[in-house]
């Protein structure tokens, strides 16, 4: 069945603070010829800031989009060490991650700052990838849905539902990031379903269109089962995106998963 491009599955590689000029070129030399044959999946790569322009050049003849891992809330000026949304847009970024749990936990980014980054990205024409997710203690305390709703609500309050659903949402349970421990497909689907229902309460058609990715120790071995879930529209991949064949296998799992057709809300 033909799907409209915005409901193709989306797989984004988040390289985090890894790579070098030589390693990046070698990774992309192996990866691009393989994933360029996968026409039913959209892909993107988020390298560290210093490599964005060289990776942009390497991606030039491919359909793989470029994304950044962070941005400033400021537009320009005296903000030493910061990178603005318009700079990212200028060098060809399509996506930017906002609210990644590492930034929330290690760099004290709270919901208000995340919402500001989200709004700043949108205004510059970038697509924010809004990361949400609970810690292990929060899951064990039965707070998963409340935590995710709170993180989404902060952005909703700042930009409204029409702008929120223009973004990509990534559900990333903190306890599954970089730990090797993945949410089961059922656990992930349940939270994705909750997010979609919450979006539907704000705006029913928008809820169906919005892409909700899963992230947290996605690997070649578990990607297919996750992507087969009706409300999982792709993945945000950390560790496994640093290995060309692992990332290609995950993209292939997305390519061959059933077209995302969320069950009626
Ligand atoms: P991981 O990271 O795949 O290494 O768990 C995911 C992420 O942080 O986006």
PDB file of C-alpha atoms and ligand atoms in Angstrom:
ATOM      1  CA  UNK A   1       0.000   0.000   0.000  1.00  0.00           C
ATOM      2  CA  UNK A   2       1.228   3.469  -0.864  1.00  0.00           C
ATOM      3  CA  UNK A   3       1.633   5.743   2.126  1.00  0.00           C
ATOM      4  CA  UNK A   4       1.947   9.502   2.001  1.00  0.00           C
ATOM      5  CA  UNK A   5       5.542  10.507   2.631  1.00  0.00           C
ATOM      6  CA  UNK A   6       4.824  12.027   6.032  1.00  0.00           C
ATOM      7  CA  UNK A   7       3.652   8.659   7.273  1.00  0.00           C
ATOM      8  CA  UNK A   8       6.671   6.787   5.993  1.00  0.00           C
ATOM      9  CA  UNK A   9       8.599   5.471   8.928  1.00  0.00           C
ATOM     10  CA  UNK A  10      11.428   7.751  10.022  1.00  0.00           C
ATOM     11  CA  UNK A  11      14.740   6.514  11.420  1.00  0.00           C
ATOM     12  CA  UNK A  12      17.125   9.087  12.897  1.00  0.00           C
ATOM     13  CA  UNK A  13      20.701   8.329  13.938  1.00  0.00           C
ATOM     14  CA  UNK A  14      21.924  10.342  16.913  1.00  0.00           C
ATOM     15  CA  UNK A  15      25.700  10.095  16.914  1.00  0.00           C
ATOM     16  CA  UNK A  16      25.919  11.977  20.246  1.00  0.00           C
ATOM     17  CA  UNK A  17      29.523  13.078  21.020  1.00  0.00           C
ATOM     18  CA  UNK A  18      31.165  10.437  18.832  1.00  0.00           C
ATOM     19  CA  UNK A  19      33.057  10.402  15.564  1.00  0.00           C
ATOM     20  CA  UNK A  20      35.947  12.011  13.715  1.00  0.00           C
ATOM     21  CA  UNK A  21      36.403  13.230  10.146  1.00  0.00           C
ATOM     22  CA  UNK A  22      37.883   9.903   9.108  1.00  0.00           C
ATOM     23  CA  UNK A  23      35.416   7.711  11.016  1.00  0.00           C
ATOM     24  CA  UNK A  24      32.378   9.667   9.789  1.00  0.00           C
ATOM     25  CA  UNK A  25      33.441   9.446   6.138  1.00  0.00           C
ATOM     26  CA  UNK A  26      34.094   5.736   6.456  1.00  0.00           C
ATOM     27  CA  UNK A  27      30.737   5.114   8.191  1.00  0.00           C
ATOM     28  CA  UNK A  28      28.814   7.012   5.526  1.00  0.00           C
ATOM     29  CA  UNK A  29      30.757   5.331   2.704  1.00  0.00           C
ATOM     30  CA  UNK A  30      29.477   1.988   3.956  1.00  0.00           C
ATOM     31  CA  UNK A  31      26.000   3.143   4.932  1.00  0.00           C
ATOM     32  CA  UNK A  32      24.760   5.344   2.097  1.00  0.00           C
ATOM     33  CA  UNK A  33      24.883   2.871  -0.812  1.00  0.00           C
ATOM     34  CA  UNK A  34      22.834   0.428   1.270  1.00  0.00           C
ATOM     35  CA  UNK A  35      20.138   2.702   2.702  1.00  0.00           C
ATOM     36  CA  UNK A  36      19.726   4.703  -0.497  1.00  0.00           C
ATOM     37  CA  UNK A  37      17.905   1.637  -1.870  1.00  0.00           C
ATOM     38  CA  UNK A  38      15.287   1.760   0.896  1.00  0.00           C
ATOM     39  CA  UNK A  39      12.626   3.990  -0.594  1.00  0.00           C
ATOM     40  CA  UNK A  40       9.837   3.421   1.930  1.00  0.00           C
ATOM     41  CA  UNK A  41      11.685   4.815   4.914  1.00  0.00           C
ATOM     42  CA  UNK A  42      12.956   8.306   5.652  1.00  0.00           C
ATOM     43  CA  UNK A  43      16.320   8.581   7.335  1.00  0.00           C
ATOM     44  CA  UNK A  44      18.318  11.313   9.030  1.00  0.00           C
ATOM     45  CA  UNK A  45      21.641  11.639  10.814  1.00  0.00           C
ATOM     46  CA  UNK A  46      22.504  13.995  13.664  1.00  0.00           C
ATOM     47  CA  UNK A  47      26.298  14.403  13.933  1.00  0.00           C
ATOM     48  CA  UNK A  48      28.058  16.626  16.474  1.00  0.00           C
ATOM     49  CA  UNK A  49      28.187  20.337  15.517  1.00  0.00           C
ATOM     50  CA  UNK A  50      31.769  20.419  14.122  1.00  0.00           C
ATOM     51  CA  UNK A  51      30.929  17.732  11.548  1.00  0.00           C
ATOM     52  CA  UNK A  52      27.583  19.069  10.337  1.00  0.00           C
ATOM     53  CA  UNK A  53      28.920  20.753   7.220  1.00  0.00           C
ATOM     54  CA  UNK A  54      31.172  17.911   6.104  1.00  0.00           C
ATOM     55  CA  UNK A  55      28.404  15.387   6.760  1.00  0.00           C
ATOM     56  CA  UNK A  56      26.025  17.676   4.826  1.00  0.00           C
ATOM     57  CA  UNK A  57      28.413  17.434   1.856  1.00  0.00           C
ATOM     58  CA  UNK A  58      28.659  13.660   2.176  1.00  0.00           C
ATOM     59  CA  UNK A  59      24.845  13.376   2.267  1.00  0.00           C
ATOM     60  CA  UNK A  60      24.423  15.712  -0.663  1.00  0.00           C
ATOM     61  CA  UNK A  61      23.528  13.138  -3.310  1.00  0.00           C
ATOM     62  CA  UNK A  62      21.431  11.028  -0.966  1.00  0.00           C
ATOM     63  CA  UNK A  63      17.921  11.253   0.465  1.00  0.00           C
ATOM     64  CA  UNK A  64      19.286  11.128   4.006  1.00  0.00           C
ATOM     65  CA  UNK A  65      18.459  14.306   5.926  1.00  0.00           C
ATOM     66  CA  UNK A  66      20.741  16.174   8.260  1.00  0.00           C
ATOM     67  CA  UNK A  67      19.840  16.976  11.861  1.00  0.00           C
ATOM     68  CA  UNK A  68      21.534  18.677  14.795  1.00  0.00           C
ATOM     69  CA  UNK A  69      21.586  17.502  18.398  1.00  0.00           C
ATOM     70  CA  UNK A  70      20.930  20.814  20.092  1.00  0.00           C
ATOM     71  CA  UNK A  71      20.365  24.539  19.509  1.00  0.00           C
ATOM     72  CA  UNK A  72      20.365  27.812  21.381  1.00  0.00           C
ATOM     73  CA  UNK A  73      17.198  29.597  22.441  1.00  0.00           C
ATOM     74  CA  UNK A  74      18.890  32.843  21.370  1.00  0.00           C
ATOM     75  CA  UNK A  75      18.771  34.087  17.809  1.00  0.00           C
ATOM     76  CA  UNK A  76      22.269  35.604  17.558  1.00  0.00           C
ATOM     77  CA  UNK A  77      24.774  37.774  19.390  1.00  0.00           C
ATOM     78  CA  UNK A  78      26.848  37.514  22.550  1.00  0.00           C
ATOM     79  CA  UNK A  79      26.317  33.859  23.442  1.00  0.00           C
ATOM     80  CA  UNK A  80      29.773  32.332  23.315  1.00  0.00           C
ATOM     81  CA  UNK A  81      29.724  28.645  22.493  1.00  0.00           C
ATOM     82  CA  UNK A  82      26.104  28.539  21.390  1.00  0.00           C
ATOM     83  CA  UNK A  83      24.707  27.607  17.963  1.00  0.00           C
ATOM     84  CA  UNK A  84      21.585  29.271  16.602  1.00  0.00           C
ATOM     85  CA  UNK A  85      18.623  27.753  14.796  1.00  0.00           C
ATOM     86  CA  UNK A  86      19.202  29.942  11.733  1.00  0.00           C
ATOM     87  CA  UNK A  87      22.807  28.685  11.479  1.00  0.00           C
ATOM     88  CA  UNK A  88      21.532  25.106  11.495  1.00  0.00           C
ATOM     89  CA  UNK A  89      18.962  25.965   8.869  1.00  0.00           C
ATOM     90  CA  UNK A  90      21.607  27.802   6.846  1.00  0.00           C
ATOM     91  CA  UNK A  91      23.894  24.759   6.626  1.00  0.00           C
ATOM     92  CA  UNK A  92      21.105  22.428   5.558  1.00  0.00           C
ATOM     93  CA  UNK A  93      19.690  20.865   8.721  1.00  0.00           C
ATOM     94  CA  UNK A  94      16.114  19.633   8.491  1.00  0.00           C
ATOM     95  CA  UNK A  95      15.774  18.292  12.035  1.00  0.00           C
ATOM     96  CA  UNK A  96      17.031  19.242  15.478  1.00  0.00           C
ATOM     97  CA  UNK A  97      16.734  17.193  18.668  1.00  0.00           C
ATOM     98  CA  UNK A  98      15.224  19.018  21.621  1.00  0.00           C
ATOM     99  CA  UNK A  99      14.848  17.796  25.175  1.00  0.00           C
ATOM    100  CA  UNK A 100      17.029  14.717  24.836  1.00  0.00           C
ATOM    101  CA  UNK A 101      17.185  13.078  28.253  1.00  0.00           C
ATOM    102  CA  UNK A 102      20.968  13.543  28.409  1.00  0.00           C
ATOM    103  CA  UNK A 103      20.464  17.284  28.030  1.00  0.00           C
ATOM    104  CA  UNK A 104      17.643  17.297  30.553  1.00  0.00           C
ATOM    105  CA  UNK A 105      19.673  15.296  33.095  1.00  0.00           C
ATOM    106  CA  UNK A 106      23.272  16.460  32.517  1.00  0.00           C
ATOM    107  CA  UNK A 107      22.703  20.045  31.369  1.00  0.00           C
ATOM    108  CA  UNK A 108      19.693  20.926  33.524  1.00  0.00           C
ATOM    109  CA  UNK A 109      17.346  21.568  30.615  1.00  0.00           C
ATOM    110  CA  UNK A 110      13.887  21.873  32.108  1.00  0.00           C
ATOM    111  CA  UNK A 111      10.515  21.746  30.370  1.00  0.00           C
ATOM    112  CA  UNK A 112      10.435  25.519  29.972  1.00  0.00           C
ATOM    113  CA  UNK A 113      13.824  25.663  28.251  1.00  0.00           C
ATOM    114  CA  UNK A 114      12.939  22.698  26.056  1.00  0.00           C
ATOM    115  CA  UNK A 115       9.710  24.438  25.010  1.00  0.00           C
ATOM    116  CA  UNK A 116      11.699  27.585  24.142  1.00  0.00           C
ATOM    117  CA  UNK A 117      14.167  25.573  22.049  1.00  0.00           C
ATOM    118  CA  UNK A 118      11.250  23.871  20.332  1.00  0.00           C
ATOM    119  CA  UNK A 119       9.632  27.193  19.423  1.00  0.00           C
ATOM    120  CA  UNK A 120      12.955  28.665  18.279  1.00  0.00           C
ATOM    121  CA  UNK A 121      13.621  25.697  16.016  1.00  0.00           C
ATOM    122  CA  UNK A 122      10.190  25.862  14.413  1.00  0.00           C
ATOM    123  CA  UNK A 123      10.475  29.591  13.784  1.00  0.00           C
ATOM    124  CA  UNK A 124      13.702  28.975  11.863  1.00  0.00           C
ATOM    125  CA  UNK A 125      12.048  26.357   9.678  1.00  0.00           C
ATOM    126  CA  UNK A 126      13.580  23.339  11.402  1.00  0.00           C
ATOM    127  CA  UNK A 127      11.596  20.276  12.474  1.00  0.00           C
ATOM    128  CA  UNK A 128      12.114  19.724  16.190  1.00  0.00           C
ATOM    129  CA  UNK A 129      12.381  16.147  17.399  1.00  0.00           C
ATOM    130  CA  UNK A 130      10.938  16.445  20.887  1.00  0.00           C
ATOM    131  CA  UNK A 131      12.301  13.758  23.208  1.00  0.00           C
ATOM    132  CA  UNK A 132      10.198  12.692  26.183  1.00  0.00           C
ATOM    133  CA  UNK A 133      10.447   9.790  28.594  1.00  0.00           C
ATOM    134  CA  UNK A 134      10.468   8.641  32.183  1.00  0.00           C
ATOM    135  CA  UNK A 135      13.251   7.474  34.495  1.00  0.00           C
ATOM    136  CA  UNK A 136      13.263   4.002  35.995  1.00  0.00           C
ATOM    137  CA  UNK A 137      12.069   5.340  39.353  1.00  0.00           C
ATOM    138  CA  UNK A 138       9.209   7.154  37.656  1.00  0.00           C
ATOM    139  CA  UNK A 139       8.206   3.998  35.774  1.00  0.00           C
ATOM    140  CA  UNK A 140       8.364   1.931  38.933  1.00  0.00           C
ATOM    141  CA  UNK A 141       6.273   4.579  40.685  1.00  0.00           C
ATOM    142  CA  UNK A 142       3.587   4.270  38.001  1.00  0.00           C
ATOM    143  CA  UNK A 143       4.249   7.823  36.782  1.00  0.00           C
ATOM    144  CA  UNK A 144       5.195   7.132  33.159  1.00  0.00           C
ATOM    145  CA  UNK A 145       2.106   8.605  31.536  1.00  0.00           C
ATOM    146  CA  UNK A 146       2.033  11.604  33.855  1.00  0.00           C
ATOM    147  CA  UNK A 147       5.707  12.410  33.181  1.00  0.00           C
ATOM    148  CA  UNK A 148       5.334  12.163  29.419  1.00  0.00           C
ATOM    149  CA  UNK A 149       2.124  14.202  29.470  1.00  0.00           C
ATOM    150  CA  UNK A 150       3.826  16.892  31.541  1.00  0.00           C
ATOM    151  CA  UNK A 151       6.768  17.096  29.114  1.00  0.00           C
ATOM    152  CA  UNK A 152       4.415  17.356  26.138  1.00  0.00           C
ATOM    153  CA  UNK A 153       2.125  19.852  27.879  1.00  0.00           C
ATOM    154  CA  UNK A 154       4.985  22.292  28.425  1.00  0.00           C
ATOM    155  CA  UNK A 155       5.552  22.440  24.668  1.00  0.00           C
ATOM    156  CA  UNK A 156       1.830  22.523  23.911  1.00  0.00           C
ATOM    157  CA  UNK A 157       1.487  25.531  26.191  1.00  0.00           C
ATOM    158  CA  UNK A 158       4.337  27.327  24.421  1.00  0.00           C
ATOM    159  CA  UNK A 159       3.412  26.681  20.792  1.00  0.00           C
ATOM    160  CA  UNK A 160      -0.108  25.210  20.528  1.00  0.00           C
ATOM    161  CA  UNK A 161      -1.225  21.919  19.062  1.00  0.00           C
ATOM    162  CA  UNK A 162      -0.823  22.812  15.371  1.00  0.00           C
ATOM    163  CA  UNK A 163       2.867  23.536  15.855  1.00  0.00           C
ATOM    164  CA  UNK A 164       3.395  20.648  18.235  1.00  0.00           C
ATOM    165  CA  UNK A 165       2.221  18.121  15.681  1.00  0.00           C
ATOM    166  CA  UNK A 166       4.462  19.633  12.984  1.00  0.00           C
ATOM    167  CA  UNK A 167       7.297  18.166  14.993  1.00  0.00           C
ATOM    168  CA  UNK A 168       8.399  14.606  15.529  1.00  0.00           C
ATOM    169  CA  UNK A 169       7.932  13.200  19.020  1.00  0.00           C
ATOM    170  CA  UNK A 170      10.445  10.643  20.293  1.00  0.00           C
ATOM    171  CA  UNK A 171       9.455   8.519  23.264  1.00  0.00           C
ATOM    172  CA  UNK A 172      12.708   7.500  24.918  1.00  0.00           C
ATOM    173  CA  UNK A 173      12.456   5.843  28.324  1.00  0.00           C
ATOM    174  CA  UNK A 174      15.535   7.093  30.182  1.00  0.00           C
ATOM    175  CA  UNK A 175      16.183   3.620  31.637  1.00  0.00           C
ATOM    176  CA  UNK A 176      16.503   2.214  28.107  1.00  0.00           C
ATOM    177  CA  UNK A 177      18.963   4.769  26.691  1.00  0.00           C
ATOM    178  CA  UNK A 178      22.434   3.367  26.196  1.00  0.00           C
ATOM    179  CA  UNK A 179      21.735   0.602  28.729  1.00  0.00           C
ATOM    180  CA  UNK A 180      21.084  -2.280  26.365  1.00  0.00           C
ATOM    181  CA  UNK A 181      17.707  -2.643  28.040  1.00  0.00           C
ATOM    182  CA  UNK A 182      14.913  -1.941  25.558  1.00  0.00           C
ATOM    183  CA  UNK A 183      11.277  -1.369  26.341  1.00  0.00           C
ATOM    184  CA  UNK A 184       9.314  -4.366  25.160  1.00  0.00           C
ATOM    185  CA  UNK A 185       7.247  -3.678  22.045  1.00  0.00           C
ATOM    186  CA  UNK A 186       4.136  -3.794  24.272  1.00  0.00           C
ATOM    187  CA  UNK A 187       5.569  -1.316  26.802  1.00  0.00           C
ATOM    188  CA  UNK A 188       6.603   1.055  24.028  1.00  0.00           C
ATOM    189  CA  UNK A 189       3.303   0.723  22.171  1.00  0.00           C
ATOM    190  CA  UNK A 190       1.358   1.482  25.356  1.00  0.00           C
ATOM    191  CA  UNK A 191       3.157   4.802  25.840  1.00  0.00           C
ATOM    192  CA  UNK A 192       2.966   5.683  22.147  1.00  0.00           C
ATOM    193  CA  UNK A 193      -0.743   4.970  22.311  1.00  0.00           C
ATOM    194  CA  UNK A 194      -1.053   7.219  25.343  1.00  0.00           C
ATOM    195  CA  UNK A 195       0.770  10.020  23.503  1.00  0.00           C
ATOM    196  CA  UNK A 196      -1.450   9.623  20.447  1.00  0.00           C
ATOM    197  CA  UNK A 197      -4.610   9.690  22.548  1.00  0.00           C
ATOM    198  CA  UNK A 198      -3.393  12.762  24.381  1.00  0.00           C
ATOM    199  CA  UNK A 199      -2.719  14.467  21.032  1.00  0.00           C
ATOM    200  CA  UNK A 200      -6.196  13.419  19.849  1.00  0.00           C
ATOM    201  CA  UNK A 201      -7.733  15.131  22.856  1.00  0.00           C
ATOM    202  CA  UNK A 202      -6.175  18.353  21.553  1.00  0.00           C
ATOM    203  CA  UNK A 203      -6.804  17.760  17.831  1.00  0.00           C
ATOM    204  CA  UNK A 204      -8.024  14.479  16.384  1.00  0.00           C
ATOM    205  CA  UNK A 205      -6.699  14.637  12.778  1.00  0.00           C
ATOM    206  CA  UNK A 206      -3.341  15.995  13.914  1.00  0.00           C
ATOM    207  CA  UNK A 207      -2.896  13.020  16.223  1.00  0.00           C
ATOM    208  CA  UNK A 208      -3.006  10.586  13.338  1.00  0.00           C
ATOM    209  CA  UNK A 209      -0.499  12.571  11.289  1.00  0.00           C
ATOM    210  CA  UNK A 210       2.101  13.160  13.998  1.00  0.00           C
ATOM    211  CA  UNK A 211       5.089  10.842  13.893  1.00  0.00           C
ATOM    212  CA  UNK A 212       6.041   9.255  17.200  1.00  0.00           C
ATOM    213  CA  UNK A 213       9.438   7.526  17.243  1.00  0.00           C
ATOM    214  CA  UNK A 214      10.743   5.087  19.832  1.00  0.00           C
ATOM    215  CA  UNK A 215      14.299   5.399  21.160  1.00  0.00           C
ATOM    216  CA  UNK A 216      16.321   3.467  23.726  1.00  0.00           C
ATOM    217  CA  UNK A 217      18.670   0.606  22.840  1.00  0.00           C
ATOM    218  CA  UNK A 218      17.083  -0.063  19.463  1.00  0.00           C
ATOM    219  CA  UNK A 219      19.210  -2.638  17.680  1.00  0.00           C
ATOM    220  CA  UNK A 220      19.007  -4.686  14.502  1.00  0.00           C
ATOM    221  CA  UNK A 221      17.631  -7.573  16.589  1.00  0.00           C
ATOM    222  CA  UNK A 222      14.682  -5.740  18.184  1.00  0.00           C
ATOM    223  CA  UNK A 223      13.859  -3.029  15.630  1.00  0.00           C
ATOM    224  CA  UNK A 224      11.347  -5.005  13.576  1.00  0.00           C
ATOM    225  CA  UNK A 225       9.148  -5.949  16.546  1.00  0.00           C
ATOM    226  CA  UNK A 226       9.117  -2.346  17.725  1.00  0.00           C
ATOM    227  CA  UNK A 227       8.363  -0.919  14.281  1.00  0.00           C
ATOM    228  CA  UNK A 228       5.551  -3.436  13.792  1.00  0.00           C
ATOM    229  CA  UNK A 229       3.574  -1.745  16.584  1.00  0.00           C
ATOM    230  CA  UNK A 230       0.675   0.345  15.257  1.00  0.00           C
ATOM    231  CA  UNK A 231       1.667   3.618  16.953  1.00  0.00           C
ATOM    232  CA  UNK A 232       5.446   3.407  16.481  1.00  0.00           C
ATOM    233  CA  UNK A 233       6.395   5.456  13.429  1.00  0.00           C
ATOM    234  CA  UNK A 234      10.147   4.854  13.473  1.00  0.00           C
ATOM    235  CA  UNK A 235      13.148   5.128  15.756  1.00  0.00           C
ATOM    236  CA  UNK A 236      15.736   7.443  17.277  1.00  0.00           C
ATOM    237  CA  UNK A 237      18.919   5.416  17.340  1.00  0.00           C
ATOM    238  CA  UNK A 238      22.008   6.164  19.434  1.00  0.00           C
ATOM    239  CA  UNK A 239      24.706   3.494  19.798  1.00  0.00           C
ATOM    240  CA  UNK A 240      23.581   1.349  16.887  1.00  0.00           C
ATOM    241  CA  UNK A 241      23.744   4.322  14.498  1.00  0.00           C
ATOM    242  CA  UNK A 242      27.540   4.343  14.859  1.00  0.00           C
ATOM    243  CA  UNK A 243      27.827   1.043  13.045  1.00  0.00           C
ATOM    244  CA  UNK A 244      26.902   1.157   9.361  1.00  0.00           C
ATOM    245  CA  UNK A 245      25.512  -2.353   9.113  1.00  0.00           C
ATOM    246  CA  UNK A 246      23.525  -2.111  12.366  1.00  0.00           C
ATOM    247  CA  UNK A 247      21.982   1.190  11.343  1.00  0.00           C
ATOM    248  CA  UNK A 248      21.254  -0.148   7.844  1.00  0.00           C
ATOM    249  CA  UNK A 249      19.561  -3.213   9.351  1.00  0.00           C
ATOM    250  CA  UNK A 250      17.389  -0.955  11.536  1.00  0.00           C
ATOM    251  CA  UNK A 251      16.445   1.143   8.491  1.00  0.00           C
ATOM    252  CA  UNK A 252      15.591  -2.081   6.661  1.00  0.00           C
ATOM    253  CA  UNK A 253      13.357  -3.155   9.562  1.00  0.00           C
ATOM    254  CA  UNK A 254      11.530   0.184   9.214  1.00  0.00           C
ATOM    255  CA  UNK A 255      11.305  -0.223   5.450  1.00  0.00           C
ATOM    256  CA  UNK A 256       9.672  -3.632   5.770  1.00  0.00           C
ATOM    257  CA  UNK A 257       7.427  -2.879   8.772  1.00  0.00           C
ATOM    258  CA  UNK A 258       3.735  -2.384   7.994  1.00  0.00           C
ATOM    259  CA  UNK A 259       2.790   1.147   6.995  1.00  0.00           C
ATOM    260  CA  UNK A 260       1.939   3.069  10.132  1.00  0.00           C
ATOM    261  CA  UNK A 261      -1.805   3.028  10.392  1.00  0.00           C
ATOM    262  CA  UNK A 262      -2.775   3.905  13.904  1.00  0.00           C
ATOM    263  CA  UNK A 263      -5.882   2.192  15.132  1.00  0.00           C
ATOM    264  CA  UNK A 264      -8.888   4.494  15.197  1.00  0.00           C
ATOM    265  CA  UNK A 265      -8.877   6.840  18.146  1.00  0.00           C
TER     266      UNK A 265
HETATM  267  P1  LIG B   1      20.670   4.390  22.402  1.00  0.00           P
HETATM  268  O1  LIG B   1      20.372   5.956  22.436  1.00  0.00           O
HETATM  269  O2  LIG B   1      20.090   3.858  21.113  1.00  0.00           O
HETATM  270  O3  LIG B   1      22.170   4.276  22.441  1.00  0.00           O
HETATM  271  O4  LIG B   1      20.020   3.785  23.591  1.00  0.00           O
HETATM  272  C1  LIG B   1      19.150   6.469  22.003  1.00  0.00           C
HETATM  273  C2  LIG B   1      19.146   7.974  22.179  1.00  0.00           C
HETATM  274  O5  LIG B   1      19.726   8.467  23.144  1.00  0.00           O
HETATM  275  O6  LIG B   1      18.575   8.714  21.367  1.00  0.00           O
END
